[in-house]
Coordinates of C-alpha atoms and ligand atoms in Angstrom, one line a residue:
M1465 CA 0.0 0.0 0.0
S1466 CA 1.3 3.5 -0.8
N1467 CA 1.7 6.2 1.8
S1468 CA 1.9 10.0 1.5
S1469 CA 5.7 10.2 1.5
H1470 CA 5.9 8.2 -1.8
K1471 CA 6.6 9.9 -5.1
L1472 CA 3.9 10.0 -7.8
G1473 CA 4.8 6.8 -9.7
T1474 CA 5.0 4.7 -6.6
K1475 CA 1.8 6.2 -5.3
F1476 CA -0.2 5.5 -8.5
I1477 CA 1.0 1.9 -8.7
H1478 CA 0.4 1.0 -5.1
A1479 CA -2.6 3.2 -4.2
G1480 CA -5.5 1.3 -2.6
T1481 CA -4.2 -2.1 -3.4
V1482 CA -2.9 -4.8 -1.0
P1483 CA -2.5 -8.5 -1.9
D1484 CA -5.8 -10.2 -1.4
P1485 CA -5.8 -11.7 2.1
S1486 CA -7.5 -14.9 1.1
T1487 CA -5.3 -15.9 -1.9
G1488 CA -2.4 -13.4 -2.2
A1489 CA -3.8 -12.2 -5.6
I1490 CA -1.8 -9.1 -6.4
M1491 CA -4.7 -7.5 -8.2
T1492 CA -7.8 -6.7 -6.2
P1493 CA -10.4 -9.3 -7.1
I1494 CA -13.7 -8.2 -8.9
Y1495 CA -16.2 -8.9 -6.2
Q1496 CA -19.2 -9.6 -8.4
T1497 CA -21.8 -9.8 -5.7
S1498 CA -24.9 -7.9 -4.8
T1499 CA -25.1 -8.9 -1.1
Y1500 CA -23.0 -10.4 1.7
V1501 CA -24.1 -13.2 4.1
Q1502 CA -24.3 -12.1 7.7
E1503 CA -23.5 -14.2 10.8
A1504 CA -26.5 -12.8 12.6
P1505 CA -28.7 -9.7 12.0
G1506 CA -26.3 -6.8 12.0
V1507 CA -23.2 -9.0 12.5
N1508 CA -21.2 -8.7 9.3
K1509 CA -17.7 -8.1 7.9
G1510 CA -18.4 -4.4 7.1
F1511 CA -20.3 -5.3 3.9
E1512 CA -24.0 -5.5 3.8
Y1513 CA -25.4 -4.7 0.4
A1514 CA -23.4 -3.8 -2.7
R1515 CA -25.0 -0.4 -3.4
S1516 CA -23.5 0.7 0.0
Q1517 CA -20.2 -1.2 0.0
N1518 CA -18.2 -3.4 -2.3
P1519 CA -14.6 -4.5 -1.7
T1520 CA -13.4 -3.7 -5.2
R1521 CA -15.0 -0.3 -5.0
K1522 CA -13.5 0.2 -1.5
A1523 CA -10.0 -0.5 -2.9
L1524 CA -10.6 2.0 -5.7
E1525 CA -12.0 4.7 -3.3
E1526 CA -8.9 4.3 -1.1
A1527 CA -6.8 4.7 -4.3
L1528 CA -8.7 7.8 -5.3
A1529 CA -8.1 9.4 -1.9
T1530 CA -4.4 8.6 -2.1
I1531 CA -3.7 9.9 -5.5
E1532 CA -5.4 13.2 -4.8
N1533 CA -3.8 13.6 -1.4
G1534 CA -7.2 13.4 0.2
K1535 CA -8.6 11.5 3.2
H1536 CA -11.7 10.0 1.5
G1537 CA -12.7 8.9 -2.0
L1538 CA -16.1 8.0 -3.4
A1539 CA -16.7 6.4 -6.8
F1540 CA -19.8 7.0 -8.9
S1541 CA -21.3 5.5 -12.1
S1542 CA -20.2 8.5 -14.2
G1543 CA -18.5 11.9 -13.9
V1544 CA -21.9 13.5 -14.2
A1545 CA -23.3 11.3 -11.4
A1546 CA -20.4 12.5 -9.2
T1547 CA -21.3 16.2 -10.0
D1548 CA -25.0 15.3 -9.4
A1549 CA -24.1 14.1 -5.9
V1550 CA -22.3 17.4 -5.1
I1551 CA -25.3 19.5 -6.1
K1552 CA -27.5 17.3 -3.9
L1553 CA -25.7 18.7 -0.9
L1554 CA -27.6 21.9 -1.6
S1555 CA -31.2 23.1 -0.8
P1556 CA -33.6 25.4 -2.7
G1557 CA -32.5 29.0 -2.5
D1558 CA -28.8 28.1 -2.3
E1559 CA -26.5 29.7 -4.9
V1560 CA -23.7 28.2 -6.9
I1561 CA -21.0 30.3 -8.7
A1562 CA -19.8 28.3 -11.7
A1563 CA -17.5 28.9 -14.6
N1564 CA -18.9 30.2 -17.8
D1565 CA -16.6 27.8 -19.8
M1566 CA -16.9 24.2 -18.7
Y1567 CA -18.0 20.7 -19.9
G1568 CA -21.4 21.0 -21.6
G1569 CA -22.9 18.1 -19.6
T1570 CA -22.2 19.9 -16.4
Y1571 CA -23.9 23.1 -17.7
R1572 CA -26.8 20.9 -18.8
L1573 CA -27.1 19.3 -15.4
F1574 CA -27.1 22.6 -13.7
T1575 CA -29.5 24.5 -16.0
K1576 CA -31.9 21.8 -17.1
I1577 CA -32.1 19.6 -14.0
F1578 CA -31.2 21.5 -10.8
A1579 CA -32.3 25.0 -11.6
K1580 CA -35.9 23.9 -11.6
F1581 CA -35.5 22.7 -8.0
G1582 CA -34.7 26.2 -6.9
I1583 CA -30.9 26.2 -6.9
K1584 CA -29.5 29.3 -8.5
F1585 CA -26.5 29.1 -10.8
I1586 CA -24.4 32.2 -11.5
Y1587 CA -22.0 31.8 -14.4
V1588 CA -18.9 34.0 -14.4
D1589 CA -15.5 34.1 -16.1
T1590 CA -13.5 32.4 -13.3
T1591 CA -10.1 33.1 -14.9
D1592 CA -10.4 36.5 -13.1
I1593 CA -11.2 35.6 -9.5
K1594 CA -12.5 39.1 -8.9
N1595 CA -15.6 38.0 -10.9
I1596 CA -16.1 35.2 -8.4
Q1597 CA -15.7 37.6 -5.4
A1598 CA -18.2 40.0 -7.0
A1599 CA -20.8 37.2 -7.4
V1600 CA -20.7 36.0 -3.7
T1601 CA -23.8 36.6 -1.7
P1602 CA -24.9 35.3 1.7
N1603 CA -26.6 32.4 -0.2
T1604 CA -23.5 31.2 -1.9
K1605 CA -23.0 27.6 -0.8
L1606 CA -20.8 26.2 -3.6
I1607 CA -18.2 27.5 -6.0
W1608 CA -17.7 25.1 -9.0
I1609 CA -14.6 25.5 -11.2
E1610 CA -12.9 23.5 -13.9
T1611 CA -9.3 24.1 -14.6
P1612 CA -8.1 23.7 -17.3
T1613 CA -11.5 24.1 -18.9
N1614 CA -13.1 21.9 -21.5
P1615 CA -12.7 23.0 -24.3
L1616 CA -10.9 26.4 -24.1
M1617 CA -8.2 25.4 -21.7
N1618 CA -8.8 28.4 -19.5
I1619 CA -7.0 28.4 -16.2
T1620 CA -8.4 29.5 -12.8
D1621 CA -6.3 30.2 -9.7
I1622 CA -7.4 27.4 -7.3
S1623 CA -5.8 28.8 -4.2
G1624 CA -7.2 32.3 -4.9
V1625 CA -10.7 30.9 -5.2
A1626 CA -10.2 28.7 -2.1
K1627 CA -9.6 31.9 -0.1
I1628 CA -12.9 33.4 -1.4
S1629 CA -14.9 30.2 -0.7
K1630 CA -13.5 29.9 2.8
A1631 CA -14.3 33.6 3.6
A1632 CA -17.8 33.0 2.1
G1633 CA -18.4 29.8 4.1
A1634 CA -19.0 28.0 0.8
W1635 CA -17.5 24.7 -0.5
L1636 CA -15.1 24.8 -3.4
C1637 CA -15.3 21.9 -5.9
V1638 CA -12.7 21.6 -8.6
D1639 CA -13.3 19.4 -11.7
N1640 CA -9.8 18.0 -12.1
T1641 CA -10.6 15.8 -15.1
F1642 CA -8.3 17.6 -17.7
A1643 CA -5.3 17.9 -15.4
S1644 CA -5.5 14.5 -13.7
P1645 CA -3.8 14.0 -10.3
Y1646 CA -0.5 13.6 -12.1
L1647 CA -0.5 17.3 -13.0
Q1648 CA -2.6 19.0 -10.3
N1649 CA -3.9 18.3 -6.7
P1650 CA -6.7 20.8 -5.9
L1651 CA -7.1 19.7 -2.2
D1652 CA -3.5 20.8 -1.6
L1653 CA -4.5 24.2 -2.9
G1654 CA -7.4 24.6 -0.5
A1655 CA -10.3 23.0 -2.5
D1656 CA -12.9 21.1 -0.4
I1657 CA -13.9 18.5 -3.1
V1658 CA -12.1 17.2 -6.2
M1659 CA -14.3 15.8 -8.9
H1660 CA -13.1 13.5 -11.8
S1661 CA -14.7 12.0 -14.8
S1662 CA -12.7 8.8 -14.2
T1663 CA -13.8 7.9 -17.7
K1664 CA -10.9 10.0 -19.0
Y1665 CA -7.3 9.9 -17.8
L1666 CA -7.8 7.8 -14.6
G1667 CA -9.3 4.9 -16.7
G1668 CA -7.1 5.9 -19.6
H1669 CA -8.2 3.2 -22.1
S1670 CA -11.6 4.3 -23.4
D1671 CA -13.3 1.3 -21.9
V1672 CA -15.2 2.6 -18.9
I1673 CA -17.6 5.3 -17.7
Q1674 CA -17.1 6.4 -14.1
G1675 CA -16.8 9.4 -11.8
A1676 CA -15.0 10.2 -8.5
L1677 CA -15.2 12.7 -5.6
I1678 CA -12.3 13.1 -3.2
M1679 CA -12.4 15.2 0.0
N1680 CA -10.7 15.6 3.4
D1681 CA -13.5 16.6 5.7
D1682 CA -15.1 13.7 7.6
A1683 CA -18.6 15.3 7.8
L1684 CA -18.6 16.2 4.1
R1685 CA -17.6 12.6 3.3
E1686 CA -20.6 11.3 5.4
Q1687 CA -23.0 13.6 3.6
L1688 CA -21.7 12.5 0.2
F1689 CA -21.6 8.8 1.1
F1690 CA -25.3 9.2 2.2
I1691 CA -26.2 10.7 -1.2
Q1692 CA -24.1 8.0 -3.0
K1693 CA -26.0 5.1 -1.2
S1694 CA -29.4 6.8 -1.2
C1695 CA -29.4 7.8 -4.8
G1696 CA -27.6 4.7 -6.0
A1697 CA -25.4 6.0 -8.8
V1698 CA -22.6 3.5 -8.0
P1699 CA -20.2 1.8 -10.4
G1700 CA -20.1 -1.9 -10.8
P1701 CA -17.1 -3.9 -9.5
M1702 CA -15.7 -4.7 -13.0
D1703 CA -15.6 -1.0 -13.8
C1704 CA -13.9 -0.3 -10.4
F1705 CA -11.3 -2.9 -11.3
L1706 CA -10.7 -1.2 -14.7
V1707 CA -10.1 2.2 -13.1
L1708 CA -7.9 0.7 -10.4
R1709 CA -5.8 -0.8 -13.2
G1710 CA -5.8 2.4 -15.2
I1711 CA -4.5 4.4 -12.2
K1712 CA -1.4 2.2 -12.0
T1713 CA 0.0 3.6 -15.3
L1714 CA -1.3 7.1 -15.0
H1715 CA 2.2 8.7 -14.5
V1716 CA 3.6 6.8 -17.5
R1717 CA 0.7 7.8 -19.8
M1718 CA 0.6 11.4 -18.6
K1719 CA 4.3 11.9 -19.2
Q1720 CA 3.7 10.9 -22.8
H1721 CA 0.5 12.9 -23.2
C1722 CA 2.5 16.0 -22.0
E1723 CA 5.4 15.3 -24.4
N1724 CA 3.1 14.7 -27.4
G1725 CA 0.9 17.7 -26.4
Y1726 CA 3.9 19.9 -26.5
V1727 CA 4.9 18.7 -30.0
V1728 CA 1.3 18.9 -31.5
A1729 CA 0.6 22.3 -29.9
H1730 CA 3.7 23.8 -31.4
F1731 CA 3.1 22.2 -34.8
L1732 CA -0.4 23.7 -34.9
R1733 CA 0.8 27.1 -33.8
N1734 CA 3.3 27.3 -36.6
H1735 CA 0.8 26.0 -39.3
P1736 CA -0.1 28.8 -41.8
K1737 CA -3.8 27.7 -41.9
V1738 CA -4.3 27.7 -38.1
E1739 CA -5.6 30.9 -36.5
R1740 CA -5.3 30.2 -32.8
V1741 CA -4.2 27.3 -30.6
Y1742 CA -5.6 27.0 -27.0
W1743 CA -3.0 25.1 -24.9
C1744 CA -2.1 26.2 -21.4
G1745 CA 1.6 25.4 -21.9
F1746 CA 2.2 28.4 -24.2
E1747 CA 4.0 31.2 -22.3
D1748 CA 1.6 33.8 -23.7
H1749 CA -1.5 31.8 -22.7
H1750 CA -3.6 33.9 -20.4
N1751 CA -2.9 32.7 -16.8
H1752 CA 0.1 30.6 -17.9
D1753 CA 1.9 31.8 -14.8
I1754 CA -0.9 30.4 -12.6
A1755 CA -0.9 27.1 -14.6
K1756 CA 2.9 26.9 -14.0
T1757 CA 2.4 27.3 -10.2
Q1758 CA -0.5 24.9 -9.8
M1759 CA 0.3 22.3 -12.4
R1760 CA 3.3 20.0 -12.9
G1761 CA 2.9 20.0 -16.7
F1762 CA 0.4 21.0 -19.4
G1763 CA -1.0 17.8 -20.7
G1764 CA -2.3 16.7 -24.1
M1765 CA -5.6 18.6 -24.3
M1766 CA -5.9 21.5 -26.7
S1767 CA -8.3 23.2 -29.1
F1768 CA -7.7 25.3 -32.2
T1769 CA -9.4 27.4 -34.8
L1770 CA -8.6 27.6 -38.5
K1771 CA -8.0 30.9 -40.4
E1772 CA -10.9 30.0 -42.6
D1773 CA -13.6 30.5 -40.0
S1774 CA -16.4 28.2 -41.2
I1775 CA -18.0 25.0 -40.1
D1776 CA -17.3 23.5 -43.5
A1777 CA -13.6 24.1 -43.2
A1778 CA -13.6 22.6 -39.7
N1779 CA -15.7 19.6 -40.9
K1780 CA -13.1 18.9 -43.6
V1781 CA -10.4 18.6 -41.0
L1782 CA -12.6 16.6 -38.6
C1783 CA -13.3 14.0 -41.3
A1784 CA -9.8 13.9 -42.8
T1785 CA -7.7 12.6 -39.9
K1786 CA -6.8 9.0 -39.9
L1787 CA -5.2 8.5 -36.5
F1788 CA -7.2 11.1 -34.6
A1789 CA -10.6 9.4 -34.4
L1790 CA -13.6 11.6 -34.5
A1791 CA -15.3 10.9 -31.2
E1792 CA -16.5 12.4 -27.9
S1793 CA -14.5 11.8 -24.8
L1794 CA -10.8 12.3 -24.1
G1795 CA -7.9 11.1 -22.0
G1796 CA -7.4 7.6 -23.6
V1797 CA -4.2 6.3 -25.0
E1798 CA -5.5 6.9 -28.6
S1799 CA -5.8 10.4 -30.0
L1800 CA -9.3 11.8 -30.6
I1801 CA -10.6 14.8 -32.5
N1802 CA -13.9 16.5 -31.6
H1803 CA -16.1 19.3 -32.7
P1804 CA -17.3 20.8 -29.3
S1805 CA -20.1 23.0 -30.8
S1806 CA -21.9 20.0 -32.4
M1807 CA -20.7 17.3 -30.0
T1808 CA -19.6 17.6 -26.4
H1809 CA -20.9 21.2 -25.9
A1810 CA -24.1 21.0 -28.1
S1811 CA -26.3 21.4 -25.0
I1812 CA -25.0 25.0 -24.5
P1813 CA -27.2 27.5 -26.5
R1814 CA -25.2 28.9 -29.4
E1815 CA -25.5 32.5 -28.1
E1816 CA -24.0 31.5 -24.8
R1817 CA -21.2 29.5 -26.5
I1818 CA -20.2 32.3 -28.8
K1819 CA -20.3 34.9 -25.9
N1820 CA -17.9 32.7 -23.9
G1821 CA -15.5 32.3 -26.8
L1822 CA -16.4 28.8 -28.0
A1823 CA -16.5 29.4 -31.8
D1824 CA -18.6 27.2 -34.2
G1825 CA -15.4 26.1 -35.9
L1826 CA -13.4 25.3 -32.8
I1827 CA -11.7 21.8 -33.0
R1828 CA -10.6 20.0 -29.8
L1829 CA -7.9 17.4 -29.7
S1830 CA -7.2 14.8 -27.1
V1831 CA -3.6 14.0 -27.9
G1832 CA -2.9 10.3 -27.2
I1833 CA 0.3 8.5 -26.5
E1834 CA 1.1 7.3 -30.1
D1835 CA 4.4 8.4 -31.6
A1836 CA 4.2 12.2 -31.9
D1837 CA 5.7 12.2 -35.5
D1838 CA 2.8 10.1 -36.7
L1839 CA 0.3 12.4 -35.0
V1840 CA 1.8 15.5 -36.6
E1841 CA 1.8 13.8 -40.1
D1842 CA -1.9 12.9 -39.6
L1843 CA -2.7 16.6 -38.8
K1844 CA -0.5 17.8 -41.7
Q1845 CA -2.4 15.8 -44.3
A1846 CA -5.8 16.7 -42.7
I1847 CA -5.2 20.5 -42.6
N1848 CA -4.1 21.1 -46.2
Ligands
LIG2349 C1 -14.3 18.1 -17.7 C2 -15.4 17.0 -17.7 N1 -16.1 16.9 -16.5 C3 -17.1 16.0 -16.4 C4 -17.4 15.1 -17.5 C5 -18.6 14.1 -17.3 O1 -18.0 12.9 -17.1 P1 -18.8 11.5 -17.6 O2 -18.9 11.6 -19.1 O3 -17.9 10.4 -17.1 O4 -20.1 11.5 -17.0 C6 -16.7 15.2 -18.7 C7 -17.0 14.4 -19.8 O5 -16.6 14.6 -20.9 C8 -15.7 16.2 -18.8 O6 -14.9 16.4 -19.9

């Protein structure tokens, strides 16, 4: 089992897993069971019914806590289910300050599901934390940020926002999906909750849908565990096994995502047909200085626009790549290309999208861990 003094690679490989006490199996078994036999009513081994507890999920939840330097982890059936659980901490009349640039499904959950239950969402440009401060009211209960954001790679100062949330008596939740715990640990910077779409870098192989929450506070863990078991959006044991296995290679994969991301971002920036590249590793990226202090690298996620600003021109590129597969999602070993305005962010009204800088022709890349030269060649033949 890993401990807090271990370096990242050791931590990712050993987090949450111990040899199985009954057989010595080095990998945590997939406990494919719905219930557990009790010795007498209320006398059990800590497991009663698998919606509440499962040993494979327990190992994963311990691993999640370890890799985010937190005390508690909770696994959910998707990233959106993890977000859903956080908002269920709130009551009608409570206010949430959220980023105006974030994953479209988060925006949809807030506006189309929770707003009708009387929770108020205020969207601001969180890259300038003064906008967050200005939006605080006595009803502010939660500040929700994503950094870097999907898809514009905007960076928000986590420790700056944590000071505001503490003074306001509100929770700060950071969606850390894009950075992964290899690049950034929001709890260390003062956040109360870290959220992940484990579907992405944690799983890493495009074979599972899952979400995670990590926190330090015992009472907050109890509230979120209560929501997890009461609402029931729990992942199955096989999926927990897959994410546990994914975490073991996170550092190796992320190193390569960062290296390839650097090469592809610079190739695009120097391409005569490319107008703008959004990647937080560029020194002239707005808030690059903040990214440098809160992240250990800049990853393989980026977006770009073409000089010919039309959906047709974007579509031509989106359909021409051979290695970059046209698909939603990100963070897997294989490279993906995506059109946010018609795919991942289609649930945001066009007017809102354009206002927040998400152009119709924006193309998003999840740079995988293939050989960078091949990825560059693929983009070269697609953008011609
Ligand atoms: C940044 C971010 N947060 C949350 C989610 C939702 O996660 P899931 O698809 O696992 O429900 C996604 C999915 O793309 C995402 O990119």
